Amino acid sequence: MRKDGETMSQELTYYETPDSLVEIVKKRSETFHLEGFVKGSGPLKPEVMLIGEAPGETEIHQLIPFSGRAGAELMKSLTRAGLTREDVYMTSAVRSRPYREEWKIDARSGEKVLKRYNRPPTQKEILAHAPILDDELRHVQPKILLLMGNIALRRVLGGKISVSDVRGMRLYEEALELSSLSLNTFQKTDRKFRMMATFHPASIFYNRKLLPLIEADFDHLSGWLKEVTK
């Protein structure tokens, strides 16, 4: 949602997580079943910061957030809200792919092979990767945080809150951040953020009935952005 007369080069300065912080997080999570690492991506002052769950198999190979099937659905929602990938900052609660392993019979060779499948991150993995999102919340300056799915919602607000309880609502709350690198507990940030929650874009692969709700949420997001941009 650029103003008339603004160009991309005039408007956007991109933010990148420091490599030193990435190494700290990799060290914190080296005992977990995680693979790859995908940094957040987007401008320093985006319209929206999109917070998801974790990268999938496609993302860890392409090193681009939301570049898989869920990303294709997300792009449709962004277009509906009048946004592009360049307008938003994309990140997630965990920056590596959580996986589970399972033996399968290969259809071509008939041999037994060990395959990896996506799974939700555990609370310990979320804590291990917390310094990344904490850093992004300190430096990136979005107009609104969009929390996509229960993992993102609970990482930012805590508790057992569910997207179904608060989706589409305009929230103005403190986020959670790690108390310190030595203490695996959260505390509230000093500042408040505009926030809204919606279902994760991958949710429609399992329940198509959620699509109209997601569309309504992005319509509401578009309206809120217009108000805060005035």
PDB file of C-alpha atoms in Angstrom, residues 11-146:
ATOM      1  CA  GLU A  11      10.311   3.316   0.289  1.00  0.00           C
ATOM      2  CA  LEU A  12      12.071   0.096   1.193  1.00  0.00           C
ATOM      3  CA  THR A  13      15.093  -0.618   3.333  1.00  0.00           C
ATOM      4  CA  TYR A  14      15.379  -4.333   4.084  1.00  0.00           C
ATOM      5  CA  TYR A  15      16.159  -5.897   7.443  1.00  0.00           C
ATOM      6  CA  GLU A  16      18.304  -9.004   7.898  1.00  0.00           C
ATOM      7  CA  THR A  17      18.860 -10.951  11.103  1.00  0.00           C
ATOM      8  CA  PRO A  18      22.550 -10.763  12.164  1.00  0.00           C
ATOM      9  CA  ASP A  19      24.515 -13.931  11.395  1.00  0.00           C
ATOM     10  CA  SER A  20      25.870 -13.925  14.959  1.00  0.00           C
ATOM     11  CA  LEU A  21      22.322 -14.289  16.309  1.00  0.00           C
ATOM     12  CA  VAL A  22      21.568 -17.064  13.818  1.00  0.00           C
ATOM     13  CA  GLU A  23      24.589 -19.000  15.127  1.00  0.00           C
ATOM     14  CA  ILE A  24      23.393 -18.566  18.717  1.00  0.00           C
ATOM     15  CA  VAL A  25      19.986 -19.978  17.818  1.00  0.00           C
ATOM     16  CA  LYS A  26      21.484 -22.886  15.862  1.00  0.00           C
ATOM     17  CA  LYS A  27      23.582 -23.745  18.915  1.00  0.00           C
ATOM     18  CA  ARG A  28      20.525 -23.540  21.175  1.00  0.00           C
ATOM     19  CA  SER A  29      18.593 -25.962  18.958  1.00  0.00           C
ATOM     20  CA  GLU A  30      21.281 -28.424  17.849  1.00  0.00           C
ATOM     21  CA  THR A  31      19.795 -31.341  19.857  1.00  0.00           C
ATOM     22  CA  PHE A  32      16.335 -31.019  18.252  1.00  0.00           C
ATOM     23  CA  HIS A  33      14.989 -32.669  15.104  1.00  0.00           C
ATOM     24  CA  LEU A  34      15.245 -29.524  12.998  1.00  0.00           C
ATOM     25  CA  GLU A  35      16.861 -28.953   9.614  1.00  0.00           C
ATOM     26  CA  GLY A  36      17.877 -25.937   7.548  1.00  0.00           C
ATOM     27  CA  PHE A  37      17.537 -22.298   8.471  1.00  0.00           C
ATOM     28  CA  VAL A  38      15.496 -19.589   6.761  1.00  0.00           C
ATOM     29  CA  LYS A  39      15.886 -15.957   7.779  1.00  0.00           C
ATOM     30  CA  GLY A  40      12.924 -13.628   7.901  1.00  0.00           C
ATOM     31  CA  SER A  41      12.478 -11.519   4.796  1.00  0.00           C
ATOM     32  CA  GLY A  42      11.103  -8.076   4.068  1.00  0.00           C
ATOM     33  CA  PRO A  43      11.424  -4.324   4.533  1.00  0.00           C
ATOM     34  CA  LEU A  44      12.419  -2.577   7.761  1.00  0.00           C
ATOM     35  CA  LYS A  45       9.130  -0.647   7.746  1.00  0.00           C
ATOM     36  CA  PRO A  46       6.570  -3.042   6.259  1.00  0.00           C
ATOM     37  CA  GLU A  47       2.842  -2.630   6.122  1.00  0.00           C
ATOM     38  CA  VAL A  48       2.455  -5.934   7.976  1.00  0.00           C
ATOM     39  CA  MET A  49       4.705  -8.433   9.725  1.00  0.00           C
ATOM     40  CA  LEU A  50       3.417 -11.930   8.961  1.00  0.00           C
ATOM     41  CA  ILE A  51       4.283 -14.447  11.687  1.00  0.00           C
ATOM     42  CA  GLY A  52       3.782 -18.107  10.871  1.00  0.00           C
ATOM     43  CA  GLU A  53       4.772 -21.445  12.368  1.00  0.00           C
ATOM     44  CA  ALA A  54       8.009 -22.747  10.791  1.00  0.00           C
ATOM     45  CA  PRO A  55       9.527 -23.320   7.342  1.00  0.00           C
ATOM     46  CA  GLY A  56       8.639 -26.460   5.412  1.00  0.00           C
ATOM     47  CA  GLU A  57      10.686 -28.592   3.037  1.00  0.00           C
ATOM     48  CA  THR A  58      10.380 -26.158   0.108  1.00  0.00           C
ATOM     49  CA  GLU A  59      11.415 -23.165   2.202  1.00  0.00           C
ATOM     50  CA  ILE A  60      14.600 -24.717   3.593  1.00  0.00           C
ATOM     51  CA  HIS A  61      15.788 -25.514   0.064  1.00  0.00           C
ATOM     52  CA  GLN A  62      14.834 -22.196  -1.525  1.00  0.00           C
ATOM     53  CA  LEU A  63      15.679 -20.150   1.617  1.00  0.00           C
ATOM     54  CA  ILE A  64      12.580 -18.024   1.000  1.00  0.00           C
ATOM     55  CA  PRO A  65       9.773 -17.782   3.590  1.00  0.00           C
ATOM     56  CA  PHE A  66       6.369 -19.009   2.405  1.00  0.00           C
ATOM     57  CA  SER A  67       7.619 -20.293  -0.948  1.00  0.00           C
ATOM     58  CA  GLY A  68       5.752 -23.615  -0.785  1.00  0.00           C
ATOM     59  CA  ARG A  69       2.082 -24.553  -1.184  1.00  0.00           C
ATOM     60  CA  ALA A  70       0.975 -22.502   1.824  1.00  0.00           C
ATOM     61  CA  GLY A  71       2.875 -19.549   0.408  1.00  0.00           C
ATOM     62  CA  ALA A  72       0.895 -19.726  -2.824  1.00  0.00           C
ATOM     63  CA  GLU A  73      -2.328 -19.462  -0.807  1.00  0.00           C
ATOM     64  CA  LEU A  74      -0.865 -16.615   1.225  1.00  0.00           C
ATOM     65  CA  MET A  75      -0.068 -14.661  -1.940  1.00  0.00           C
ATOM     66  CA  LYS A  76      -3.740 -14.851  -2.924  1.00  0.00           C
ATOM     67  CA  SER A  77      -4.729 -13.448   0.459  1.00  0.00           C
ATOM     68  CA  LEU A  78      -2.163 -10.649   0.230  1.00  0.00           C
ATOM     69  CA  THR A  79      -3.455  -9.697  -3.209  1.00  0.00           C
ATOM     70  CA  ARG A  80      -6.972  -9.599  -1.779  1.00  0.00           C
ATOM     71  CA  ALA A  81      -5.748  -7.111   0.847  1.00  0.00           C
ATOM     72  CA  GLY A  82      -3.975  -4.964  -1.753  1.00  0.00           C
ATOM     73  CA  LEU A  83      -0.517  -6.111  -0.657  1.00  0.00           C
ATOM     74  CA  THR A  84       2.476  -7.748  -2.326  1.00  0.00           C
ATOM     75  CA  ARG A  85       5.371  -9.784  -0.946  1.00  0.00           C
ATOM     76  CA  GLU A  86       7.458  -6.592  -1.067  1.00  0.00           C
ATOM     77  CA  ASP A  87       5.012  -4.834   1.296  1.00  0.00           C
ATOM     78  CA  VAL A  88       5.332  -7.318   4.152  1.00  0.00           C
ATOM     79  CA  TYR A  89       7.947  -8.822   6.432  1.00  0.00           C
ATOM     80  CA  MET A  90       7.683 -12.622   6.638  1.00  0.00           C
ATOM     81  CA  THR A  91       8.896 -14.622   9.606  1.00  0.00           C
ATOM     82  CA  SER A  92       7.801 -17.409  11.946  1.00  0.00           C
ATOM     83  CA  ALA A  93       8.047 -18.709  15.501  1.00  0.00           C
ATOM     84  CA  VAL A  94      10.751 -21.202  14.475  1.00  0.00           C
ATOM     85  CA  ARG A  95      13.189 -20.584  11.618  1.00  0.00           C
ATOM     86  CA  SER A  96      14.202 -24.213  10.920  1.00  0.00           C
ATOM     87  CA  ARG A  97      12.033 -27.062   9.662  1.00  0.00           C
ATOM     88  CA  PRO A  98      10.697 -29.355  12.404  1.00  0.00           C
ATOM     89  CA  TYR A  99      10.474 -32.871  11.026  1.00  0.00           C
ATOM     90  CA  ARG A 100       9.492 -36.409  11.914  1.00  0.00           C
ATOM     91  CA  GLU A 101      10.947 -39.481  10.230  1.00  0.00           C
ATOM     92  CA  GLU A 102       9.030 -42.462   8.914  1.00  0.00           C
ATOM     93  CA  TRP A 103      10.022 -45.519   6.904  1.00  0.00           C
ATOM     94  CA  LYS A 104       8.193 -45.836   3.563  1.00  0.00           C
ATOM     95  CA  ILE A 105       8.330 -48.192   0.584  1.00  0.00           C
ATOM     96  CA  ASP A 106       9.597 -46.353  -2.493  1.00  0.00           C
ATOM     97  CA  ALA A 107       7.034 -46.754  -5.300  1.00  0.00           C
ATOM     98  CA  ARG A 108       9.687 -47.070  -8.031  1.00  0.00           C
ATOM     99  CA  SER A 109      12.417 -49.161  -6.440  1.00  0.00           C
ATOM    100  CA  GLY A 110      10.328 -51.062  -3.904  1.00  0.00           C
ATOM    101  CA  GLU A 111      13.036 -50.343  -1.348  1.00  0.00           C
ATOM    102  CA  LYS A 112      12.398 -49.162   2.184  1.00  0.00           C
ATOM    103  CA  VAL A 113      13.453 -45.521   2.574  1.00  0.00           C
ATOM    104  CA  LEU A 114      13.463 -43.120   5.518  1.00  0.00           C
ATOM    105  CA  LYS A 115      11.387 -40.000   4.749  1.00  0.00           C
ATOM    106  CA  ARG A 116      10.999 -36.745   6.601  1.00  0.00           C
ATOM    107  CA  TYR A 117       7.666 -35.013   7.106  1.00  0.00           C
ATOM    108  CA  ASN A 118       6.702 -31.624   8.508  1.00  0.00           C
ATOM    109  CA  ARG A 119       5.397 -31.399  12.063  1.00  0.00           C
ATOM    110  CA  PRO A 120       4.491 -28.551  14.452  1.00  0.00           C
ATOM    111  CA  PRO A 121       7.390 -27.177  16.523  1.00  0.00           C
ATOM    112  CA  THR A 122       7.581 -28.070  20.205  1.00  0.00           C
ATOM    113  CA  GLN A 123       7.618 -25.471  22.988  1.00  0.00           C
ATOM    114  CA  LYS A 124      11.319 -26.186  23.585  1.00  0.00           C
ATOM    115  CA  GLU A 125      12.047 -25.494  19.904  1.00  0.00           C
ATOM    116  CA  ILE A 126      10.014 -22.273  20.045  1.00  0.00           C
ATOM    117  CA  LEU A 127      12.041 -21.160  23.074  1.00  0.00           C
ATOM    118  CA  ALA A 128      15.313 -22.060  21.343  1.00  0.00           C
ATOM    119  CA  HIS A 129      14.413 -19.876  18.357  1.00  0.00           C
ATOM    120  CA  ALA A 130      12.840 -17.078  20.396  1.00  0.00           C
ATOM    121  CA  PRO A 131      15.844 -14.706  20.092  1.00  0.00           C
ATOM    122  CA  ILE A 132      15.238 -14.409  16.328  1.00  0.00           C
ATOM    123  CA  LEU A 133      11.651 -13.192  16.579  1.00  0.00           C
ATOM    124  CA  ASP A 134      12.578 -11.032  19.578  1.00  0.00           C
ATOM    125  CA  ASP A 135      15.226  -9.315  17.449  1.00  0.00           C
ATOM    126  CA  GLU A 136      12.779  -8.807  14.577  1.00  0.00           C
ATOM    127  CA  LEU A 137      10.153  -7.310  16.894  1.00  0.00           C
ATOM    128  CA  ARG A 138      12.765  -4.884  18.249  1.00  0.00           C
ATOM    129  CA  HIS A 139      14.020  -3.724  14.847  1.00  0.00           C
ATOM    130  CA  VAL A 140      11.309  -4.206  12.217  1.00  0.00           C
ATOM    131  CA  GLN A 141       8.581  -1.554  12.388  1.00  0.00           C
ATOM    132  CA  PRO A 142       5.332  -2.944  10.965  1.00  0.00           C
ATOM    133  CA  LYS A 143       2.019  -1.159  11.178  1.00  0.00           C
ATOM    134  CA  ILE A 144       0.309  -4.422  12.150  1.00  0.00           C
ATOM    135  CA  LEU A 145       1.395  -7.916  13.216  1.00  0.00           C
ATOM    136  CA  LEU A 146      -0.611 -10.698  11.556  1.00  0.00           C
TER     137      LEU A 146
END
